[in-house]
PDB file of C-alpha atoms in Angstrom:
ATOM      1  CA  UNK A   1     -47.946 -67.708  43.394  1.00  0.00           C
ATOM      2  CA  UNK A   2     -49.889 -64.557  42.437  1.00  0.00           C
ATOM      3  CA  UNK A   3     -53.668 -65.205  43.939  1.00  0.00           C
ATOM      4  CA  UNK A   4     -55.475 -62.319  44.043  1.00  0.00           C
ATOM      5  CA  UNK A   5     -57.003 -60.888  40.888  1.00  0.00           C
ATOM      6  CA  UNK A   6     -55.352 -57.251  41.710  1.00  0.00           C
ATOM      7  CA  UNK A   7     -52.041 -58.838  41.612  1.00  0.00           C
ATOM      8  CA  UNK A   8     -52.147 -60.438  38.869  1.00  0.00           C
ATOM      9  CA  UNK A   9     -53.401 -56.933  36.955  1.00  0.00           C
ATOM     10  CA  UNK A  10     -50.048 -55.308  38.875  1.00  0.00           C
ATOM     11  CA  UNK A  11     -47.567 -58.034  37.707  1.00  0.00           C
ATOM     12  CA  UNK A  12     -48.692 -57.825  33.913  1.00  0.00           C
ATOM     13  CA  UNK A  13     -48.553 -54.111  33.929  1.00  0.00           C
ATOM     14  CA  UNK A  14     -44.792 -54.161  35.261  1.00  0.00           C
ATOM     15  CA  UNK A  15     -44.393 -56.662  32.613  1.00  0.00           C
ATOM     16  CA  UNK A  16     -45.417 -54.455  29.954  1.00  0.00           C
ATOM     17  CA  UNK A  17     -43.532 -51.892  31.510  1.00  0.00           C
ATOM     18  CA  UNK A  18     -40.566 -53.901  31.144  1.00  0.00           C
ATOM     19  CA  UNK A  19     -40.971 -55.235  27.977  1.00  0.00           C
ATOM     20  CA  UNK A  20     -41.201 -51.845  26.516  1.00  0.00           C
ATOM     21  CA  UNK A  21     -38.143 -50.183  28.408  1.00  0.00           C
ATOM     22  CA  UNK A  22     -36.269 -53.255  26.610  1.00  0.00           C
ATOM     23  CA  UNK A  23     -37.675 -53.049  23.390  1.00  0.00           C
ATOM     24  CA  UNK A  24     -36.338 -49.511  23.616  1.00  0.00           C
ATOM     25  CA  UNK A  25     -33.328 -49.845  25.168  1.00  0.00           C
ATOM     26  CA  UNK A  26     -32.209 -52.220  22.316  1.00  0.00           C
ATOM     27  CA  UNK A  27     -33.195 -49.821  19.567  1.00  0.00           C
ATOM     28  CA  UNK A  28     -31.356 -47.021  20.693  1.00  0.00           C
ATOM     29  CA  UNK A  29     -28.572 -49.252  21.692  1.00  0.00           C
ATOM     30  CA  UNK A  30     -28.400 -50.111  18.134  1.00  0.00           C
ATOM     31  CA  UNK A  31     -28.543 -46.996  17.119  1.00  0.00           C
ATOM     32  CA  UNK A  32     -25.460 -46.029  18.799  1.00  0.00           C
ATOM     33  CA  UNK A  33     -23.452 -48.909  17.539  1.00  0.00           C
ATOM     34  CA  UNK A  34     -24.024 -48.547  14.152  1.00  0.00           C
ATOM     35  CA  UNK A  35     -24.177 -44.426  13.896  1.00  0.00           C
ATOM     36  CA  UNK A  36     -20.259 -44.768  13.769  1.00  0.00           C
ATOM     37  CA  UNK A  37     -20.434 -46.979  10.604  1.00  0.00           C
ATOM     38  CA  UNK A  38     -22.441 -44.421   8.792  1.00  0.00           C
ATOM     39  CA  UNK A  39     -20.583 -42.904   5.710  1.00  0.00           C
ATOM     40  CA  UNK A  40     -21.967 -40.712   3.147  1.00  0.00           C
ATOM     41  CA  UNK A  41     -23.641 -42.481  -0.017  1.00  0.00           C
ATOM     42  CA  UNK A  42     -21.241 -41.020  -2.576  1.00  0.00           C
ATOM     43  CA  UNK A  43     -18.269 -39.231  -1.660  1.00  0.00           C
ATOM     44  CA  UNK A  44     -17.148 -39.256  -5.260  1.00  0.00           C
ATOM     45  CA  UNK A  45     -17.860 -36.689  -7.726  1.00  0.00           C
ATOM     46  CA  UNK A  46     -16.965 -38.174 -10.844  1.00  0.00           C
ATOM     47  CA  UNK A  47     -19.023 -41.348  -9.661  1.00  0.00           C
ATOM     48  CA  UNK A  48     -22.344 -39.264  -9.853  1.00  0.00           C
ATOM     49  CA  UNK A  49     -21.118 -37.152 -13.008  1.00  0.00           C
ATOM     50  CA  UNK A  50     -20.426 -41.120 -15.159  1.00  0.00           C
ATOM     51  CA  UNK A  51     -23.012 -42.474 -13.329  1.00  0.00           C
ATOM     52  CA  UNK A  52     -26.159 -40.384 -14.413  1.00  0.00           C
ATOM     53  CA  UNK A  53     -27.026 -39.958 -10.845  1.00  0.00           C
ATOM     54  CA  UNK A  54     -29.583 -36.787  -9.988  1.00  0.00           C
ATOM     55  CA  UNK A  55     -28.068 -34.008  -8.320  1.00  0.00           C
ATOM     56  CA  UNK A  56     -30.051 -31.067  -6.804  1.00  0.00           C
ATOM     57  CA  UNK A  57     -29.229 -27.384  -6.141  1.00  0.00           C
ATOM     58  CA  UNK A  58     -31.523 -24.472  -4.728  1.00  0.00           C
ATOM     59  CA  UNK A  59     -33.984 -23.372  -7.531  1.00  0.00           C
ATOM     60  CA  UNK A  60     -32.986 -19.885  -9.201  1.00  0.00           C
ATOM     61  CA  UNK A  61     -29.590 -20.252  -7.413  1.00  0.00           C
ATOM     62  CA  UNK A  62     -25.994 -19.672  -9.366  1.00  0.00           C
ATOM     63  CA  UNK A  63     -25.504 -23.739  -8.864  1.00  0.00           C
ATOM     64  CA  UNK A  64     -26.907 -24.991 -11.484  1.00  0.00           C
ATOM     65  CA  UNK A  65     -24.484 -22.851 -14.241  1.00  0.00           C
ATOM     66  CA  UNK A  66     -21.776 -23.639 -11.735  1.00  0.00           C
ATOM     67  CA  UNK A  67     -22.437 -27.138 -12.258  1.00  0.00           C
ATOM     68  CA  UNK A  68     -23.047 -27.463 -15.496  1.00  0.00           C
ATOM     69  CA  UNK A  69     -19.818 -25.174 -16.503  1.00  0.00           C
ATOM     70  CA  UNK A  70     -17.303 -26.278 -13.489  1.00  0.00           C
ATOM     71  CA  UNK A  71     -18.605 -29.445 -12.423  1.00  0.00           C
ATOM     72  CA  UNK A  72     -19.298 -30.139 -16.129  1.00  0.00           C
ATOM     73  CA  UNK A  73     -22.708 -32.508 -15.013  1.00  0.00           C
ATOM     74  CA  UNK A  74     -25.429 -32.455 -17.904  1.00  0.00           C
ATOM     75  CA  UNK A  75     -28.060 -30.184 -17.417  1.00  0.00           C
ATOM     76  CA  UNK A  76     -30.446 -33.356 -17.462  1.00  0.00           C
ATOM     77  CA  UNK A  77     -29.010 -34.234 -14.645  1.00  0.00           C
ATOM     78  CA  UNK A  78     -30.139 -31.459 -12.320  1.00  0.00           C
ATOM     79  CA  UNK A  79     -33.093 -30.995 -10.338  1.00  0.00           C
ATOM     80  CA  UNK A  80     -34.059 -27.792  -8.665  1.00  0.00           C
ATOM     81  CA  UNK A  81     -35.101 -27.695  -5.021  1.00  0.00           C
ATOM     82  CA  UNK A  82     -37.378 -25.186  -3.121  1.00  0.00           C
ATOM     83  CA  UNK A  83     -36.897 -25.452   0.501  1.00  0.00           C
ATOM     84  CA  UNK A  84     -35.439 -27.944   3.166  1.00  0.00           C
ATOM     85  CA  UNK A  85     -38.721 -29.737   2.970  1.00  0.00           C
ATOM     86  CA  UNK A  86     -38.076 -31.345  -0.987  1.00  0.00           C
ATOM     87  CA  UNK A  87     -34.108 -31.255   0.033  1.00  0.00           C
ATOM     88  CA  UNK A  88     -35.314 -33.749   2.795  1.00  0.00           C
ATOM     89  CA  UNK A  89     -37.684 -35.761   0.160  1.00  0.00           C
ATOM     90  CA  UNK A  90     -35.664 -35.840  -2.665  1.00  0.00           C
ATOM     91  CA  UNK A  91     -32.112 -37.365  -0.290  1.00  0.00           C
ATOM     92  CA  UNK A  92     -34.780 -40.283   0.980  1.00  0.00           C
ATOM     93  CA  UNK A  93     -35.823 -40.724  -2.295  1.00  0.00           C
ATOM     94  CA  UNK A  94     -32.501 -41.188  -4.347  1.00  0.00           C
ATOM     95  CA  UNK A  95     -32.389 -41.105  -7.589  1.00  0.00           C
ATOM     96  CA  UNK A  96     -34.110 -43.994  -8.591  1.00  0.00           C
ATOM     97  CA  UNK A  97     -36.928 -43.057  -7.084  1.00  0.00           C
ATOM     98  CA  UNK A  98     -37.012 -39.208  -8.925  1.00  0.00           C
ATOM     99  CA  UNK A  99     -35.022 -38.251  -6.112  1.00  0.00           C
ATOM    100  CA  UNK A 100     -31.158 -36.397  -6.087  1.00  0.00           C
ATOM    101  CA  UNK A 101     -28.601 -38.630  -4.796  1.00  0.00           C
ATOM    102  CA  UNK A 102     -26.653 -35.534  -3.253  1.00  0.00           C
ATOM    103  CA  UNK A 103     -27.419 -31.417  -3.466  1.00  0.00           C
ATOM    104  CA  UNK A 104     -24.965 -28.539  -4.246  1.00  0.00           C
ATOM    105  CA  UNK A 105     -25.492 -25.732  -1.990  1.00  0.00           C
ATOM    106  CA  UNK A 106     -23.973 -22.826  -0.551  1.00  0.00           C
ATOM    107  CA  UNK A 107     -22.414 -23.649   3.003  1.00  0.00           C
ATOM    108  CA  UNK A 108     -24.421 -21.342   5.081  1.00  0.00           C
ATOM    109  CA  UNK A 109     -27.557 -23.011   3.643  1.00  0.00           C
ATOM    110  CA  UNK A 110     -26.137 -26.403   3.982  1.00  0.00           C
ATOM    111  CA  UNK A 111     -25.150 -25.693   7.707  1.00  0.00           C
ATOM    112  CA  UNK A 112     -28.549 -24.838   8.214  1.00  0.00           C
ATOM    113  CA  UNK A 113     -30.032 -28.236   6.608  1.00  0.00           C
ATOM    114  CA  UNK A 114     -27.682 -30.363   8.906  1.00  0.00           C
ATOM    115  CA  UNK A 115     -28.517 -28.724  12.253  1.00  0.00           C
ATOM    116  CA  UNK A 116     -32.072 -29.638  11.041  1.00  0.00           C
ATOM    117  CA  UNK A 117     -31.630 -33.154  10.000  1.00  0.00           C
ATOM    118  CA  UNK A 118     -27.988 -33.873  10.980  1.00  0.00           C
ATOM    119  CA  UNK A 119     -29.015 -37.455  12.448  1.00  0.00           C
ATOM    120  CA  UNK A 120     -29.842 -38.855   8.550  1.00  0.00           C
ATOM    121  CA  UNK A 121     -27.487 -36.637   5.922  1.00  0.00           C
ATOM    122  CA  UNK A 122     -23.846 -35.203   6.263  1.00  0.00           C
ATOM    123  CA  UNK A 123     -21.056 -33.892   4.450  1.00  0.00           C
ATOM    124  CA  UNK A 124     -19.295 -35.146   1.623  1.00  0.00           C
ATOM    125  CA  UNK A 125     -16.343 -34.407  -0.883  1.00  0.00           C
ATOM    126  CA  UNK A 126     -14.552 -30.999  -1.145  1.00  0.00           C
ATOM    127  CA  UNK A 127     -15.414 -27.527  -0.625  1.00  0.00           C
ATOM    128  CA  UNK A 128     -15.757 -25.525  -4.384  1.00  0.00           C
ATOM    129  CA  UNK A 129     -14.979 -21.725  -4.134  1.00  0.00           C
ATOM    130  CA  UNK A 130     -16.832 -19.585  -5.908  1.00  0.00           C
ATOM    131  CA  UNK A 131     -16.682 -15.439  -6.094  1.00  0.00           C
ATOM    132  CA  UNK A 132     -19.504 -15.196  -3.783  1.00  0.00           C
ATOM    133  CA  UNK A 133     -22.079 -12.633  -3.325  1.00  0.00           C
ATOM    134  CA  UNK A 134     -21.642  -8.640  -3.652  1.00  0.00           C
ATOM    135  CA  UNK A 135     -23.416  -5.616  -2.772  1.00  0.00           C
ATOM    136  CA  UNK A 136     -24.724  -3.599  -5.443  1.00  0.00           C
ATOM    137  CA  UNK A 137     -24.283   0.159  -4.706  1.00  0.00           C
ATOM    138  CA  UNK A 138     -25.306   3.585  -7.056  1.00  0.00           C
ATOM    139  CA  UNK A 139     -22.116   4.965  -9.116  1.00  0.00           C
ATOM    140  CA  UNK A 140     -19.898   6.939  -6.331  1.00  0.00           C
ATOM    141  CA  UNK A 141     -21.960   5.763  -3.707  1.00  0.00           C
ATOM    142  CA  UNK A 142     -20.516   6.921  -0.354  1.00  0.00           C
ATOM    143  CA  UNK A 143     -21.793   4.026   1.180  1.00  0.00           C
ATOM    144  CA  UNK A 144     -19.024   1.901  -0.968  1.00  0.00           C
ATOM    145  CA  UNK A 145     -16.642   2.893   1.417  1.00  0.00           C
ATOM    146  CA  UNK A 146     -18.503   2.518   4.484  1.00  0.00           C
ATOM    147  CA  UNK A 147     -19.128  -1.410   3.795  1.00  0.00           C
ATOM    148  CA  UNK A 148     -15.928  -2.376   2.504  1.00  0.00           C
ATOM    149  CA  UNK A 149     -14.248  -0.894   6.181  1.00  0.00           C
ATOM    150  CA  UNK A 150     -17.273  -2.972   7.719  1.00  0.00           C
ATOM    151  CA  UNK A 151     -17.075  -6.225   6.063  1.00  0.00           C
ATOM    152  CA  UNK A 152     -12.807  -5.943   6.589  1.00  0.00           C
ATOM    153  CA  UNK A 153     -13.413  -5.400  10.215  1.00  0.00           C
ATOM    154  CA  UNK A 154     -15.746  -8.248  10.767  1.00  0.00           C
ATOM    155  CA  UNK A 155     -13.161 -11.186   8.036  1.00  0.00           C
ATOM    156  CA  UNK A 156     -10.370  -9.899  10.180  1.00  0.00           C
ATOM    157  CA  UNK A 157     -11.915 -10.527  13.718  1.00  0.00           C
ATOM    158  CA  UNK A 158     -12.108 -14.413  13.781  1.00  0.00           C
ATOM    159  CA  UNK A 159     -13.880 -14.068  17.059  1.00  0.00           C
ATOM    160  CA  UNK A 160     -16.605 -12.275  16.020  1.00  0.00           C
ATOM    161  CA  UNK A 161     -17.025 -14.360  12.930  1.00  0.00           C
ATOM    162  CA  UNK A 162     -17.075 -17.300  14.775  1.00  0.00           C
ATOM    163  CA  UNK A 163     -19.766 -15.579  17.052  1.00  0.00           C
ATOM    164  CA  UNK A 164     -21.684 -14.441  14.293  1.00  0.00           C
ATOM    165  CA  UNK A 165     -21.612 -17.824  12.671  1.00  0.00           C
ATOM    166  CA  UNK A 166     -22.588 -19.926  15.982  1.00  0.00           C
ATOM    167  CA  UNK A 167     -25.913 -17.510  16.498  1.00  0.00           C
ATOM    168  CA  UNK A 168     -27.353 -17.831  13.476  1.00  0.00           C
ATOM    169  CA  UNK A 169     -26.051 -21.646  12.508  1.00  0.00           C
ATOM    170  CA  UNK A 170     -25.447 -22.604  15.549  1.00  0.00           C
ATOM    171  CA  UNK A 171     -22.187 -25.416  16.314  1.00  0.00           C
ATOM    172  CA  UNK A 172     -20.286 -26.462  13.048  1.00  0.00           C
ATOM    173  CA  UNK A 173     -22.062 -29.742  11.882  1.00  0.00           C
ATOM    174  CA  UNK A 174     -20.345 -29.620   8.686  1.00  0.00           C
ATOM    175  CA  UNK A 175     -17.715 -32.814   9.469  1.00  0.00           C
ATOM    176  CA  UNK A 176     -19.449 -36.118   8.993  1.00  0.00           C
ATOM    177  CA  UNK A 177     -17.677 -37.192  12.995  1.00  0.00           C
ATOM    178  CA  UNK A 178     -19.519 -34.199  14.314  1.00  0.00           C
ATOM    179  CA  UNK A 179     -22.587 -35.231  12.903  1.00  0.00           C
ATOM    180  CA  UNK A 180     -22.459 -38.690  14.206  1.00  0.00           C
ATOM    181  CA  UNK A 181     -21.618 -37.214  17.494  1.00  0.00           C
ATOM    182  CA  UNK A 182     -24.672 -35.250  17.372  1.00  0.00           C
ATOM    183  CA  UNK A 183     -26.795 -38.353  15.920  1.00  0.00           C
ATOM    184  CA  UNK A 184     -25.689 -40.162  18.913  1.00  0.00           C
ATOM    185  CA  UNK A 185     -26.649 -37.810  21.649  1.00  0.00           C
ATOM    186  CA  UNK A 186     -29.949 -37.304  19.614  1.00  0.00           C
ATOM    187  CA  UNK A 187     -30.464 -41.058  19.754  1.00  0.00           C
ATOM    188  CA  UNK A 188     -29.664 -41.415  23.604  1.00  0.00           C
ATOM    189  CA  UNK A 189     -32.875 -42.272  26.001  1.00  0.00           C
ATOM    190  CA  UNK A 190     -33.152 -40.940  29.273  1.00  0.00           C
ATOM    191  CA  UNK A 191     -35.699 -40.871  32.153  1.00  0.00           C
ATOM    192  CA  UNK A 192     -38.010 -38.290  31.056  1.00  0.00           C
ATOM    193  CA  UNK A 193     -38.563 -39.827  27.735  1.00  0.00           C
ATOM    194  CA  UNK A 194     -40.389 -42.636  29.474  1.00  0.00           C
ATOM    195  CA  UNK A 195     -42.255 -40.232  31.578  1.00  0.00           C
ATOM    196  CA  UNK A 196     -45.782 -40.453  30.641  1.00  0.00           C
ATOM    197  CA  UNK A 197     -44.977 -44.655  30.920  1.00  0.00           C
ATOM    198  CA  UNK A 198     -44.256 -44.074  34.446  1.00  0.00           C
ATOM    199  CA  UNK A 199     -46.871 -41.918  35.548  1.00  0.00           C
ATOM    200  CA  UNK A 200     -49.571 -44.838  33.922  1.00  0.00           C
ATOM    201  CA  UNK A 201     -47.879 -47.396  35.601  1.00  0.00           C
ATOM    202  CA  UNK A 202     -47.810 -46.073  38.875  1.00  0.00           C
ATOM    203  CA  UNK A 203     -51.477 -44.885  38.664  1.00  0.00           C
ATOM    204  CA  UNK A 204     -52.772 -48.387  37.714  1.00  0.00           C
ATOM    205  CA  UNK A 205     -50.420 -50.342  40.710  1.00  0.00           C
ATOM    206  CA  UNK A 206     -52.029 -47.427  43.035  1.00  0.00           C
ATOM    207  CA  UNK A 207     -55.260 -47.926  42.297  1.00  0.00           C
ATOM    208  CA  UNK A 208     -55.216 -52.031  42.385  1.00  0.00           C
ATOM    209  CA  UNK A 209     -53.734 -51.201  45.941  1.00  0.00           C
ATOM    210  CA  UNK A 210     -56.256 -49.303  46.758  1.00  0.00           C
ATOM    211  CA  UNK A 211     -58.793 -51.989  45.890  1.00  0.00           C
ATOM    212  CA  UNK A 212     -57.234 -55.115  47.306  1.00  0.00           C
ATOM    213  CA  UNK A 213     -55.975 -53.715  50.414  1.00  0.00           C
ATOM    214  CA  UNK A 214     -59.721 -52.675  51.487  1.00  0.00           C
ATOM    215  CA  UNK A 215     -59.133 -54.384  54.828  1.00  0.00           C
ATOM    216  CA  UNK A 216     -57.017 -51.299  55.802  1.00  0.00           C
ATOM    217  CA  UNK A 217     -59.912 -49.366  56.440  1.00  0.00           C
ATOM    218  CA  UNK A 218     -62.379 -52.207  57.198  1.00  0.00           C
ATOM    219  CA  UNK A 219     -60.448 -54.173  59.681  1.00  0.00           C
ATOM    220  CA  UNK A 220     -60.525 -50.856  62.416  1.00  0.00           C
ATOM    221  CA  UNK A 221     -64.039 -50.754  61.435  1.00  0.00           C
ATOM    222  CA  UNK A 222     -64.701 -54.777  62.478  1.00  0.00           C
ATOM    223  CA  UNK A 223     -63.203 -54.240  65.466  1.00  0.00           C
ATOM    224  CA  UNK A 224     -65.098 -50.870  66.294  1.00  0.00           C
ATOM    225  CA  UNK A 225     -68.463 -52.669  65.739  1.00  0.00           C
ATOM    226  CA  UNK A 226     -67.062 -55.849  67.700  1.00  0.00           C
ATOM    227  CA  UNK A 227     -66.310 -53.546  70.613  1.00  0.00           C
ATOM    228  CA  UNK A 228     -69.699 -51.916  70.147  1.00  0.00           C
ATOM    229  CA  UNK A 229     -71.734 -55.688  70.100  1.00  0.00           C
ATOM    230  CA  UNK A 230     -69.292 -56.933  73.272  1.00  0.00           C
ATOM    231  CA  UNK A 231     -70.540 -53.540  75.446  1.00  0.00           C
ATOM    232  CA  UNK A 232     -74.658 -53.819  74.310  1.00  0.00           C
ATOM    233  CA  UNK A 233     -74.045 -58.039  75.235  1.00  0.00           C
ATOM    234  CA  UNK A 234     -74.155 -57.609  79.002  1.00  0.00           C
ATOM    235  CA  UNK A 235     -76.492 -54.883  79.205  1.00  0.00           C
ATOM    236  CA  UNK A 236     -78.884 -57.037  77.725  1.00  0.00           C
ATOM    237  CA  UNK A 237     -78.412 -59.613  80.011  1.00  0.00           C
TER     238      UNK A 237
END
């Protein structure tokens, strides 16, 4: 039986302690089991097209013609986006909500997005070429020349394209297993996280020590002024 009052304050602290350790070791458990079951929304482009479902593309960008022209989606059906930020808000909100149920972008953007907020939103559906951008250079430029040799060198070196590509994007999140492989490991706990926990815990248990184990320091002391009483007893006499 716990008896004294410091006790008691010890046990329900490591209580707590353990409650919440659970509590969080279940969450992220679950987590982890059901990242793997994650699959994108709509993986079908003529679903959203019939459907009427919202799609979004970067504001001023070439994606709107190209879906309206390619893709053949009604204009009404497209909603520009500024930054990651509205990307972000308009995905959670759907399109029932004034949200887009997916966004067109170009791949470097998109691989940007997803190393951002790869634990909620992947890849989906094919890969549309387009001609891509150009430089724009004076008539007989001689600088023509001089980037054309430049841009072969770097397409032919897959090395340094690869190189290139990890710097600035970082790893290639753009396969929906590689994302959920990177959801997981975001979702994983580990000692540190619970840190702060610790350090509260073990401040409160030293401190109730501290108080109920007084007799460490008082007991020497007894005996000291014991000792002292026993050696004035006989002199007195």
């Amino acid at each position: 039986l716990v008896v004294k009052d410091c006790s008691k304050f010890v046990l329900v602290i490591w209580l707590w302690l353990a409650f919440i350790l659970m509590q969080s070791y279940t969450a992220s458990l679950s987590s982890i089991l059901t990242v793997d079951q994650l699959e994108p929304t709509f993986a079908d482009l003529k679903k959203l097209r019939t459907e009427s479902h919202f799609v979004g593309f970067q504001s001023g960008s070439f994606v709107e013609d190209f879906l309206v022209k390619q893709l053949n989606f009604s204009r009404n059906q497209t909603r520009p986006l500024s930054n990651f930020g509205e990307y972000k808000e308009a995905l959670s909100n759907g399109s029932r909500k004034g949200g887009v149920s997916a966004i067109f972008e170009e791949i470097p953007y998109i691989k940007v997005f997803l190393k951002k907020y790869s634990s909620k939103y992947t890849t989906a559906g094919p890969i549309y070429r387009t001609d891509g951008l150009g430089f724009a250079f004076a008539k007989d430029s001689p600088l023509v020349s001089h980037f054309s040799q430049a841009i072969l060198l770097v397409r032919e070196n897959q090395t340094r394209m690869d190189r290139i590509e990890k710097k600035y994007f970082g790893e290639n999140v753009m396969t929906p297993t590689l994302a959920r492989s990177i959801s997981s490991e975001s979702s994983s706990l580990r000692a540190y996280n619970f840190g702060g926990l610790f350090i509260i815990v073990g401040i409160a248990t030293l401190l109730a020590l501290l108080i109920s184990e007084r007799y460490i320091w008082q007991k020497p002391v007894s005996l000291v002024n014991k000792y002292l009483t026993s050696q004035k007893s006989p002199s007195n006499e």
